[in-house]
PDB file of C-alpha atoms in Angstrom:
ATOM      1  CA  UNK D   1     175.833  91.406  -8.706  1.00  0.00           C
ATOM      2  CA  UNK D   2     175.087  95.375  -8.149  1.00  0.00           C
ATOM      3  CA  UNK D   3     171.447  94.279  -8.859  1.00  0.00           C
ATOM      4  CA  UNK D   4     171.239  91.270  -6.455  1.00  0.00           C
ATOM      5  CA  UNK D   5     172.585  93.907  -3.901  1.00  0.00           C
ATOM      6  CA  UNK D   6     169.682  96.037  -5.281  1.00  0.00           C
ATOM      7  CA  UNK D   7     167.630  93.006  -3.266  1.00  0.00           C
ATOM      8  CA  UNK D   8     168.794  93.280   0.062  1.00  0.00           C
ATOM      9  CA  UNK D   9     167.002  92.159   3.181  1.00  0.00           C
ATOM     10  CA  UNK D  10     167.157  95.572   5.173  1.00  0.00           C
ATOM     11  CA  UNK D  11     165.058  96.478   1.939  1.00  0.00           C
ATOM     12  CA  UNK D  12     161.786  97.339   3.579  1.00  0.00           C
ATOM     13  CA  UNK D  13     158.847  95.241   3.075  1.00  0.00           C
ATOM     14  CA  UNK D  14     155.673  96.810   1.313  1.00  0.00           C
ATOM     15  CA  UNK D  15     152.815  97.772   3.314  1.00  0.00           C
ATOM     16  CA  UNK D  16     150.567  96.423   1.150  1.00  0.00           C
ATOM     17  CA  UNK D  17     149.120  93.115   3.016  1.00  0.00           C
ATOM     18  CA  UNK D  18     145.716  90.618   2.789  1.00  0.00           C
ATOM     19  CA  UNK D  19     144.502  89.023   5.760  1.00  0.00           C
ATOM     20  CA  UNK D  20     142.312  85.857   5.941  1.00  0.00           C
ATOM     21  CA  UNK D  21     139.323  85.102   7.667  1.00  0.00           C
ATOM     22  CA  UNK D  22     139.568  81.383   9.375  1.00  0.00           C
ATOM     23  CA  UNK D  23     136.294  79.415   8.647  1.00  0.00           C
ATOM     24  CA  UNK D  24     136.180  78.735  12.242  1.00  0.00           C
ATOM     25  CA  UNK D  25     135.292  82.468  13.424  1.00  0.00           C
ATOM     26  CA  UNK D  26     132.663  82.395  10.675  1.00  0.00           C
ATOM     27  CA  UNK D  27     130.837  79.159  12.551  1.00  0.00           C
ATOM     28  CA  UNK D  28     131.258  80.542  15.953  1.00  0.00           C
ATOM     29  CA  UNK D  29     129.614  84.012  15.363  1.00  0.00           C
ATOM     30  CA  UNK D  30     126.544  81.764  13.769  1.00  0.00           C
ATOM     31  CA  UNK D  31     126.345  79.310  16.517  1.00  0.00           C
ATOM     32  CA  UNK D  32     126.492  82.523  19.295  1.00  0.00           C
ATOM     33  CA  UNK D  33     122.610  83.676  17.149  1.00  0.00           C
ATOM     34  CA  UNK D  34     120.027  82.944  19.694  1.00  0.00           C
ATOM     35  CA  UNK D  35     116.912  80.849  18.146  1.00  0.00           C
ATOM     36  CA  UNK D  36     113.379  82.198  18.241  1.00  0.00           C
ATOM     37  CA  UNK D  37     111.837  81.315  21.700  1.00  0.00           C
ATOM     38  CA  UNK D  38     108.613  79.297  21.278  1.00  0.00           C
ATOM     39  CA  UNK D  39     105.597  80.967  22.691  1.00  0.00           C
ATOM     40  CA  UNK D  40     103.262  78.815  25.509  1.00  0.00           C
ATOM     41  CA  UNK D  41     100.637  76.911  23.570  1.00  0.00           C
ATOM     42  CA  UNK D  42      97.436  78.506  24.370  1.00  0.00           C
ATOM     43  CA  UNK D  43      94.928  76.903  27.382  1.00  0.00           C
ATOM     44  CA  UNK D  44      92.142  78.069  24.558  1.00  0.00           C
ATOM     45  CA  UNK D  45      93.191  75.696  21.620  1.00  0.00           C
ATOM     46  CA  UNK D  46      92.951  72.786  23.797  1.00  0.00           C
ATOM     47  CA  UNK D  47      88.985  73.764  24.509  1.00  0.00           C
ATOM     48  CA  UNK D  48      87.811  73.550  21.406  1.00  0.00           C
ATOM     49  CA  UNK D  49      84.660  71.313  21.428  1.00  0.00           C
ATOM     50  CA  UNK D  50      86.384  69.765  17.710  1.00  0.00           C
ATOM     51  CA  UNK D  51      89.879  69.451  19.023  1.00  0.00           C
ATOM     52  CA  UNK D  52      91.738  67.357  17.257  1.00  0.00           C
ATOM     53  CA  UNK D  53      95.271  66.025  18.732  1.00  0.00           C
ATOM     54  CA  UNK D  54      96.609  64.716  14.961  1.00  0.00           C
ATOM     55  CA  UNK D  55      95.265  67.709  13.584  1.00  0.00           C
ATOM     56  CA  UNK D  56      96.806  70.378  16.540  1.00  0.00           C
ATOM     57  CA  UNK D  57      99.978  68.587  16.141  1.00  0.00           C
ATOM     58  CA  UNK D  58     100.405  69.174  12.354  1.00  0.00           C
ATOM     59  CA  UNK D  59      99.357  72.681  12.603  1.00  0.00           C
ATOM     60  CA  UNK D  60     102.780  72.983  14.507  1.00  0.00           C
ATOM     61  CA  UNK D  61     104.651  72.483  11.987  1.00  0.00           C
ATOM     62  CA  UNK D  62     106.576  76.135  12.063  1.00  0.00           C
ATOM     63  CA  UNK D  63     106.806  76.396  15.382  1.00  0.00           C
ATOM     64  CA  UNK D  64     110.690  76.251  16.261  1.00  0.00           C
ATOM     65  CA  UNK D  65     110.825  73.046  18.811  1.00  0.00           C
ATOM     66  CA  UNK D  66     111.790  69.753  18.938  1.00  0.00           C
ATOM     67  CA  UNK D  67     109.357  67.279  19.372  1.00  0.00           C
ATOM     68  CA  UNK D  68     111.148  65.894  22.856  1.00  0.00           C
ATOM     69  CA  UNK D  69     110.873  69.447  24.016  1.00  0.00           C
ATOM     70  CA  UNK D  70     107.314  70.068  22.823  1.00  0.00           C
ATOM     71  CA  UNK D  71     106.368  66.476  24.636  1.00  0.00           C
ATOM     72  CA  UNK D  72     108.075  67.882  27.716  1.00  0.00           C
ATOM     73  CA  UNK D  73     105.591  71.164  27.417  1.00  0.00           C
ATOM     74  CA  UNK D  74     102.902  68.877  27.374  1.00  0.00           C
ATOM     75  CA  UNK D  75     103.401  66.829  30.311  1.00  0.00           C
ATOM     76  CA  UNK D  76     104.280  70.082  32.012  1.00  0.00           C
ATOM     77  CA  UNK D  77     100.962  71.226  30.923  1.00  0.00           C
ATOM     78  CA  UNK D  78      99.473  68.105  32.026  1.00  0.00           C
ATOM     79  CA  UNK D  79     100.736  67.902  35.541  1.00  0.00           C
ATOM     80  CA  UNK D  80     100.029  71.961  36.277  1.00  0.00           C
ATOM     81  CA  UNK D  81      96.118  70.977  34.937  1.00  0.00           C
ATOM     82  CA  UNK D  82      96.391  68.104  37.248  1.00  0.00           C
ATOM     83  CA  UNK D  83      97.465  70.345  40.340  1.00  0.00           C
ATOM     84  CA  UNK D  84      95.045  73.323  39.675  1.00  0.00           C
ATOM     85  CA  UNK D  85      92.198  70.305  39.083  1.00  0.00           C
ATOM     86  CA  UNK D  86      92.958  68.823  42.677  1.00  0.00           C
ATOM     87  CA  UNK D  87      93.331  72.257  44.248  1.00  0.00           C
ATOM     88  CA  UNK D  88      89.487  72.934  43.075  1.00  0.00           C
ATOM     89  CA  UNK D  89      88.463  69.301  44.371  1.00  0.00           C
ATOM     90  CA  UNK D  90      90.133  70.618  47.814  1.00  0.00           C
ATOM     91  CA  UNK D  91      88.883  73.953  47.570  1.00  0.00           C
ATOM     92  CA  UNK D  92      85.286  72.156  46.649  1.00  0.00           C
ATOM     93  CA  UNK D  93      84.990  69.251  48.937  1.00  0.00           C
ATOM     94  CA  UNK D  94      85.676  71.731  52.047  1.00  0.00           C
ATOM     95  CA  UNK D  95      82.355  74.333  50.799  1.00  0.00           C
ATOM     96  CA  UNK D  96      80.699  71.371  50.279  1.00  0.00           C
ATOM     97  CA  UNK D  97      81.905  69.670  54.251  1.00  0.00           C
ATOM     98  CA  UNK D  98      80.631  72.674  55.424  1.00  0.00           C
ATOM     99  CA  UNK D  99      77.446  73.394  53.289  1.00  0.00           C
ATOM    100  CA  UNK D 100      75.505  70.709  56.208  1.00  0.00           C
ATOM    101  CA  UNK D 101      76.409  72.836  59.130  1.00  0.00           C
ATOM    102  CA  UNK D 102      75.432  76.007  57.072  1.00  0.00           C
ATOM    103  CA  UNK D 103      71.970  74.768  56.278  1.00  0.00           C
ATOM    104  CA  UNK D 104      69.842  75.647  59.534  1.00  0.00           C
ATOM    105  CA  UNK D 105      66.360  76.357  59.651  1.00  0.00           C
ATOM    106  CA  UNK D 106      65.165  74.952  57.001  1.00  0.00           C
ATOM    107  CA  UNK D 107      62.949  71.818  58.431  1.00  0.00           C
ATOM    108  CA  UNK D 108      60.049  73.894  58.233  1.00  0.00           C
ATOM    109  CA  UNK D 109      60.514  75.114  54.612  1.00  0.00           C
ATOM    110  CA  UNK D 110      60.773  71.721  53.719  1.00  0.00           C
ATOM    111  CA  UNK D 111      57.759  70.094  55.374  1.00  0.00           C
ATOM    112  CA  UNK D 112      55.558  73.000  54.260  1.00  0.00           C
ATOM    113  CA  UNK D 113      56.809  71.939  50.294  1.00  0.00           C
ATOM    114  CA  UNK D 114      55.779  68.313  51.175  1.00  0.00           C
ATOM    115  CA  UNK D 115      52.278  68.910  52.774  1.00  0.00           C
ATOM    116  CA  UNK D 116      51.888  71.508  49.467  1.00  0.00           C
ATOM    117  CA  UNK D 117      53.049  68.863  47.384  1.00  0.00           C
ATOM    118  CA  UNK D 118      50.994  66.165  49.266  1.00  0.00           C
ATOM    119  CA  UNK D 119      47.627  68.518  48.987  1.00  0.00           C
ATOM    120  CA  UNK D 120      48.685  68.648  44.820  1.00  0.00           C
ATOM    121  CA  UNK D 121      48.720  65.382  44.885  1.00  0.00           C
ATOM    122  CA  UNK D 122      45.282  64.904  46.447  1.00  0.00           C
ATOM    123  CA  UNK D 123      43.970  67.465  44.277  1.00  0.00           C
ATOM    124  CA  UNK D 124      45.405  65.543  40.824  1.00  0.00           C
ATOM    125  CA  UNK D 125      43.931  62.212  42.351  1.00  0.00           C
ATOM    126  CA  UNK D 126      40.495  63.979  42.458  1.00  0.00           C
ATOM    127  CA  UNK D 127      40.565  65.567  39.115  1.00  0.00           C
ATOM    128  CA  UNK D 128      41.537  62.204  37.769  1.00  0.00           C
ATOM    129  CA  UNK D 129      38.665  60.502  39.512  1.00  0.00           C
ATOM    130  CA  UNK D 130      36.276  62.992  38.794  1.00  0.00           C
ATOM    131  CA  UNK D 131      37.492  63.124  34.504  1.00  0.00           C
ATOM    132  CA  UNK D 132      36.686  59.417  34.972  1.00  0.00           C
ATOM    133  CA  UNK D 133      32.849  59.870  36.448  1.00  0.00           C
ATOM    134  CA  UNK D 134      32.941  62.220  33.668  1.00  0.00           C
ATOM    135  CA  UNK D 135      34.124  60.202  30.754  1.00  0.00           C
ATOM    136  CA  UNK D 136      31.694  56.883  32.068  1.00  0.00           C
ATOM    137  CA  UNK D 137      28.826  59.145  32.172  1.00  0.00           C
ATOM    138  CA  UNK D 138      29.450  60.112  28.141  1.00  0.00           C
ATOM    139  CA  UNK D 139      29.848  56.707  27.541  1.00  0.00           C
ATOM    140  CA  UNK D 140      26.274  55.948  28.685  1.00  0.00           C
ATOM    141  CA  UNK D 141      24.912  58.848  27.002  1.00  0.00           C
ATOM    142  CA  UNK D 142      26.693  58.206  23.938  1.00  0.00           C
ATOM    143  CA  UNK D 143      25.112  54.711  24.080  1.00  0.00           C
ATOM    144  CA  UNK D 144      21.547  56.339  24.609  1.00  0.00           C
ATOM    145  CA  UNK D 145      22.375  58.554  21.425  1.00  0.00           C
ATOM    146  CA  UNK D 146      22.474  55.358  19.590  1.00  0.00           C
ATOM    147  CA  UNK D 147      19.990  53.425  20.869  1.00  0.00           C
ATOM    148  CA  UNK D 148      17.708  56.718  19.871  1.00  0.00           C
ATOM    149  CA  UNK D 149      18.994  56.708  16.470  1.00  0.00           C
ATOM    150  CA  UNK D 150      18.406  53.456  16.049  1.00  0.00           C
ATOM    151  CA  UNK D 151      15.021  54.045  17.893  1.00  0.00           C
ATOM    152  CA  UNK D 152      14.431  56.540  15.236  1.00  0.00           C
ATOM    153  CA  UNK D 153      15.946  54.638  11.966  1.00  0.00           C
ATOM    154  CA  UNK D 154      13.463  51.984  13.219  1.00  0.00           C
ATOM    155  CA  UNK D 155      10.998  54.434  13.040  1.00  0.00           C
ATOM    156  CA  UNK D 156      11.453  55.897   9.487  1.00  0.00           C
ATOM    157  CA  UNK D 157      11.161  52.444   8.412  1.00  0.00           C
ATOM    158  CA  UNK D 158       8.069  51.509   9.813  1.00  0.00           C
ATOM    159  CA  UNK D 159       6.388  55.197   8.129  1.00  0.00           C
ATOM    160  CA  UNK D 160       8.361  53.502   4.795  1.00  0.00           C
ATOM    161  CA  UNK D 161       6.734  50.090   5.545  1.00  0.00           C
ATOM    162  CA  UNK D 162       3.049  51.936   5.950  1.00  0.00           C
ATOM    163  CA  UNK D 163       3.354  53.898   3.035  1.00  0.00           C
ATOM    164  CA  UNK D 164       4.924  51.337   0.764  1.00  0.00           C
ATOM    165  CA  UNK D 165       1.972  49.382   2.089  1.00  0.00           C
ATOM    166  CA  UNK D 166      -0.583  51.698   1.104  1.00  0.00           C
ATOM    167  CA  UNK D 167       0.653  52.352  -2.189  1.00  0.00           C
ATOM    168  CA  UNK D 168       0.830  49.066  -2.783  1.00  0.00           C
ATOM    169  CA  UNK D 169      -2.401  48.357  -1.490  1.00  0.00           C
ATOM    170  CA  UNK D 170      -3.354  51.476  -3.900  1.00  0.00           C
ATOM    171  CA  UNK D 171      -1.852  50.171  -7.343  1.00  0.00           C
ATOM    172  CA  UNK D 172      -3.107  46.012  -6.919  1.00  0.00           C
ATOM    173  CA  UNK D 173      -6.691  47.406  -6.580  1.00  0.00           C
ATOM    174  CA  UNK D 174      -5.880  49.200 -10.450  1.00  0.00           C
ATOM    175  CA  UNK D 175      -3.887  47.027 -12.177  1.00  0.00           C
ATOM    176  CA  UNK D 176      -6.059  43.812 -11.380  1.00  0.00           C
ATOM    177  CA  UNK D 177      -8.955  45.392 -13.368  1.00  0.00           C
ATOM    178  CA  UNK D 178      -7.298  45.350 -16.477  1.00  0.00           C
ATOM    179  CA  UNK D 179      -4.343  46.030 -18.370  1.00  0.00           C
ATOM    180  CA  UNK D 180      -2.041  48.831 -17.844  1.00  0.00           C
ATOM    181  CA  UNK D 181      -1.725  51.364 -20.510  1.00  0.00           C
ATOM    182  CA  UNK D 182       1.299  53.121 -18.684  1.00  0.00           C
ATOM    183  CA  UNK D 183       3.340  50.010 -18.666  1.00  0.00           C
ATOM    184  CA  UNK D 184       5.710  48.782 -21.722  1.00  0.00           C
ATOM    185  CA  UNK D 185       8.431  46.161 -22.178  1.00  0.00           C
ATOM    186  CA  UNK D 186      10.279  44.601 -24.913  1.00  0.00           C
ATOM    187  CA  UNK D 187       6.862  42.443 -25.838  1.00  0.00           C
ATOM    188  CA  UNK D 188       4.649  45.342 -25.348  1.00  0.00           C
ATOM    189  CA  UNK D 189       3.222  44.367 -29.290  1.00  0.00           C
ATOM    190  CA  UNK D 190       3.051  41.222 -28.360  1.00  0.00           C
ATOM    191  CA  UNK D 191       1.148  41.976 -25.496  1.00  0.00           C
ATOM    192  CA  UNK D 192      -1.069  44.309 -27.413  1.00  0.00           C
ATOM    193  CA  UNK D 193      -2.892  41.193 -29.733  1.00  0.00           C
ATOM    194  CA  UNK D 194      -3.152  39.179 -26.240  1.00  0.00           C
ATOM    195  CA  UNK D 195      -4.697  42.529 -24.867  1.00  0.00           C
ATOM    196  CA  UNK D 196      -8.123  41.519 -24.308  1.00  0.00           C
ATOM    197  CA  UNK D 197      -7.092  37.771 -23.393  1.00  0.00           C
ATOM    198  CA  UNK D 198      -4.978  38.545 -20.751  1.00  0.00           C
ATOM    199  CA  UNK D 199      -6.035  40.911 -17.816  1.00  0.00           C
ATOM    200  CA  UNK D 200      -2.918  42.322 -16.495  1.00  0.00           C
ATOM    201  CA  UNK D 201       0.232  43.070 -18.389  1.00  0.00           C
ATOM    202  CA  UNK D 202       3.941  40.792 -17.275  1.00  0.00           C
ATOM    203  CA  UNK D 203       5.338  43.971 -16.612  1.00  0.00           C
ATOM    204  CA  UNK D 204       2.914  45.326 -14.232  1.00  0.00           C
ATOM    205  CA  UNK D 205       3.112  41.786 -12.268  1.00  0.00           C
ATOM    206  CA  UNK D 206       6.242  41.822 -12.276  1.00  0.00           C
ATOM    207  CA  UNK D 207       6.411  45.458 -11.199  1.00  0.00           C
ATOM    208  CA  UNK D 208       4.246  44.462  -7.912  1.00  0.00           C
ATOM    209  CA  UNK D 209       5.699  41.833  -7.587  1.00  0.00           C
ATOM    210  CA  UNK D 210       9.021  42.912  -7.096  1.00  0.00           C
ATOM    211  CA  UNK D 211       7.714  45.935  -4.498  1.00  0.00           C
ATOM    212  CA  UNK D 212       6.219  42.780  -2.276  1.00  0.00           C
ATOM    213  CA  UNK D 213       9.725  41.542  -1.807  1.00  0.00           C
ATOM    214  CA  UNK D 214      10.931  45.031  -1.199  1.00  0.00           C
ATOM    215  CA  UNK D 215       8.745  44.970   1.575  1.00  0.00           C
ATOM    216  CA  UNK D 216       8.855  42.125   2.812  1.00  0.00           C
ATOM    217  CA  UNK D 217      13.046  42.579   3.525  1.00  0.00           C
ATOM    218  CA  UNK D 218      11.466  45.909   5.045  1.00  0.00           C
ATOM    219  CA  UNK D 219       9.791  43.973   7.123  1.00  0.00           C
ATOM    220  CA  UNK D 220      12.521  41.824   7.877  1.00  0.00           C
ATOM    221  CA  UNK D 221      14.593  44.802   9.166  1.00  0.00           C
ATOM    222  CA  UNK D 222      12.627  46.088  11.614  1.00  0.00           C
ATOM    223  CA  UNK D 223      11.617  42.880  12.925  1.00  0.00           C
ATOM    224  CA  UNK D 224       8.800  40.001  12.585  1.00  0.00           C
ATOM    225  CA  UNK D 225       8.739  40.336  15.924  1.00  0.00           C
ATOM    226  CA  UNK D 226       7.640  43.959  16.760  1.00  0.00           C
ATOM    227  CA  UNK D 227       4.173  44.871  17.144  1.00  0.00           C
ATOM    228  CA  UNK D 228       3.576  47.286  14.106  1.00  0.00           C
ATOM    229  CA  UNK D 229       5.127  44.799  11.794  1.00  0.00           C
ATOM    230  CA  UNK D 230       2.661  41.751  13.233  1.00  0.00           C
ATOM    231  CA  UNK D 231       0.038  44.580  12.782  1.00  0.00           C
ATOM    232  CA  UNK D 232       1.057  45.099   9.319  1.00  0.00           C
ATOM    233  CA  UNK D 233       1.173  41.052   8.711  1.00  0.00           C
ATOM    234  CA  UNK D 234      -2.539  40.505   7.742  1.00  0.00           C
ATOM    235  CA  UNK D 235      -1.777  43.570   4.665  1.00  0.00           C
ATOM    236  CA  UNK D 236       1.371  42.227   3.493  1.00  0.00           C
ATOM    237  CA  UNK D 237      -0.312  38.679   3.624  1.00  0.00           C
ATOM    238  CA  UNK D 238      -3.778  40.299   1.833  1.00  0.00           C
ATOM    239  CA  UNK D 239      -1.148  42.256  -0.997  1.00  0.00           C
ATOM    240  CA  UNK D 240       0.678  38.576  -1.095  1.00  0.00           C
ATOM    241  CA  UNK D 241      -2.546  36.642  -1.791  1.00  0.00           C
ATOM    242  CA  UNK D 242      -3.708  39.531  -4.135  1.00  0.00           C
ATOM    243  CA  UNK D 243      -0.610  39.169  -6.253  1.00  0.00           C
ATOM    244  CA  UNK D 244      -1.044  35.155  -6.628  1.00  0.00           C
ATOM    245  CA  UNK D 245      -4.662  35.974  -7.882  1.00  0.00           C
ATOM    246  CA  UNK D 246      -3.874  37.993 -10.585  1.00  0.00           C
ATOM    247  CA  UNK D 247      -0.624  35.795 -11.389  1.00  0.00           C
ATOM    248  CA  UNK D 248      -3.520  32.805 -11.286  1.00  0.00           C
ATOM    249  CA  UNK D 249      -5.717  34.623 -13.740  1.00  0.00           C
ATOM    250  CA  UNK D 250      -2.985  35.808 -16.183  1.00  0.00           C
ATOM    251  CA  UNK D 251      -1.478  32.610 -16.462  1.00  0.00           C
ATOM    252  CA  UNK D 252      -4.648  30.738 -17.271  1.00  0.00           C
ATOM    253  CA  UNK D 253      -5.958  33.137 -19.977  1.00  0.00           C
ATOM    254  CA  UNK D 254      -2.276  33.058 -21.350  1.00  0.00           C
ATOM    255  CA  UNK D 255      -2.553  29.182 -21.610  1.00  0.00           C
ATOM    256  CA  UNK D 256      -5.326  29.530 -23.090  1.00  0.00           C
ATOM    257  CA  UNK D 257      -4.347  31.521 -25.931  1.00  0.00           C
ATOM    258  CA  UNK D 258      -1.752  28.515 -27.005  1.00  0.00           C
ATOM    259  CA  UNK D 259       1.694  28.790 -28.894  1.00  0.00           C
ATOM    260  CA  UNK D 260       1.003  33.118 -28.919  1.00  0.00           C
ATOM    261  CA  UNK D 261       0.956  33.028 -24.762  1.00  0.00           C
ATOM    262  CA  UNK D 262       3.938  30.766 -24.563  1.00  0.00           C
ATOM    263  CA  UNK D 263       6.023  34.164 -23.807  1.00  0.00           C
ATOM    264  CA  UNK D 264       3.864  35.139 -21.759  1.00  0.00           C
ATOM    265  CA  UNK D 265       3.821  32.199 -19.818  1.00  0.00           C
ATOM    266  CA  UNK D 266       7.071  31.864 -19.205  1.00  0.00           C
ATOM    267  CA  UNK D 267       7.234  35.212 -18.063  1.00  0.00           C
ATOM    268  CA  UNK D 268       4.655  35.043 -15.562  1.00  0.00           C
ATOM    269  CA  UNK D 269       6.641  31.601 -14.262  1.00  0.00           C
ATOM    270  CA  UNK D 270       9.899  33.981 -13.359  1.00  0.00           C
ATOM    271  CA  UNK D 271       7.118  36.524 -11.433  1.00  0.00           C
ATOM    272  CA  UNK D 272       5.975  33.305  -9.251  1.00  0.00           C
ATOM    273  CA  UNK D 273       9.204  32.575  -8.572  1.00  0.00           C
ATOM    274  CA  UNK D 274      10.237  36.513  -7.701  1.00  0.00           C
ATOM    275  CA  UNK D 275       7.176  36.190  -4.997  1.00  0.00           C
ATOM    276  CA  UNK D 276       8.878  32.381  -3.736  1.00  0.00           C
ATOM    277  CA  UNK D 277       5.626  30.574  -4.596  1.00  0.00           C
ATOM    278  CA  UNK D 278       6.604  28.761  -7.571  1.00  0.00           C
ATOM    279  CA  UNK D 279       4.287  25.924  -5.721  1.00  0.00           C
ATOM    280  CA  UNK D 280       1.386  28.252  -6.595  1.00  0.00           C
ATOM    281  CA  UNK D 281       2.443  28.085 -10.266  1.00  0.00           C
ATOM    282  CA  UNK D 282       2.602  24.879 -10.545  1.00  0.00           C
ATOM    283  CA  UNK D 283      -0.983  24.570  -8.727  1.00  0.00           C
ATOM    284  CA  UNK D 284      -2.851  26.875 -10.918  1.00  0.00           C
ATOM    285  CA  UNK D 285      -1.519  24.753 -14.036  1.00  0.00           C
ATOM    286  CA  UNK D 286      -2.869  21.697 -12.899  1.00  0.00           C
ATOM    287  CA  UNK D 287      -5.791  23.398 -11.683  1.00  0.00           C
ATOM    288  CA  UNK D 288      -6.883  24.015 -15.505  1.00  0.00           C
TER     289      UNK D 288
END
């Protein structure tokens, strides 16, 4: 009993105590923390000539706002852009109201620029008609440049006609004597045992026979027509006529000779028909 007594209630208390800390306190100082203010989105980003609305919106993405109260920014932005927009169309539209009662004087100014522009105008108008005169007067003289050259093509070819003339004139009055010691062909042995039967060799026939033709398409070019070609007709016709004679003679002494002028023969056939008188061939055959 003496040591419940020990225990008695006017038996002070130790001052030794713990207090608690409610929860609630906690939340409350927490909640009281102001959040970070967002900062105005800049006029500048929105000016960018690649602005990009999906892209701008997901470069956002640490900026402490909702997205209610970063719509509400926007269509503040919107209607302030709107405002200060109108407010320049005001501002504007009066300058521009008044700009016709500020512009005096100036009648003169602007009829001197339209008789300066009228007098350019004349001025173009003659340059144009005078590049024109210009341009049909080099037409005609180019066509004069070729009628010359022609003029003077046609006259090479008549000094080409005369000279191919001549030396054919020149080479009938050799090789009609006899036979040609300068000429050879694949028969030339042949034509050596038929050498003294046979005045003129195939190949020198054929030879002039083929520069006839050449100038007789000579001829042909320039024109039948023209007085130094009719001038030149009685030559080509006396080289022509020269050429059958000597065709004549060679292919009567080659028949002669038998089976050993058959070649021969037939070769001097193809040189009648080079000079288009095969009728003259056929003539001198029956002829014999």
């Amino acid at each position: 009993m003496s040591h419940l007594s020990a225990l008695s209630p006017t038996r002070p208390v130790s001052s030794r105590s713990f207090a608690l800390v409610s929860s609630s306190s906690s939340s409350d100082d927490e909640d009281d923390t102001p959040l970070p203010f967002p900062t105005a989105l800049p006029r500048s980003d929105f000016l960018a000539p690649d602005f990009d609305p999906a892209e701008y919106l997901s470069s956002l993405a640490n900026r402490h706002q909702t997205l209610e109260d970063l719509r509400s920014d926007l269509r503040e932005r919107s209607a302030a852009i709107s405002t200060e927009l109108l407010e320049l169309v005001n501002a504007n539209y009066t300058s521009f109201l008044s700009l016709g009662d500020e512009l005096k004087g100036g009648e003169e100014k602007v009829e001197d620029v339209r008789v300066a522009l009228l007098g350019f105008r004349r001025a173009v108008e003659e340059i144009k008609g005078r590049v024109r005169e210009r341009g049909t007067e080099v037409a005609g003289l180019n066509r004069d440049l070729s009628d010359v050259r022609g003029e003077i093509e046609i006259g090479r070819k008549m000094l080409e006609l005369d000279e191919r003339i001549s030396a054919l004139e020149g080479r009938l009055a050799i090789g009609s004597t006899g036979p040609d010691s300068d000429e050879s062909d694949e028969d030339e042995d042949d034509e050596d045992e038929l050498e003294g039967a046979v005045g003129s060799s195939s190949a020198k026939l054929a030879q002039l026979a083929n520069e006839y033709v050449t100038i007789d398409d000579l001829a042909n070019d320039i024109g039948r027509e023209t007085p130094f070609v009719r001038k030149m007709e009685e030559r080509l016709i006396r080289c022509r006529n020269t050429i059958l004679l000597d065709l004549g003679t060679a292919l009567k002494e080659a028949k002669k000779t038998g089976i050993r002028g058959q070649a021969k023969l037939l070769k001097l056939m193809g040189i009648y028909s080079i000079v288009d008188a095969q009728a003259e061939a056929v003539k001198t055959l029956k002829s014999n």
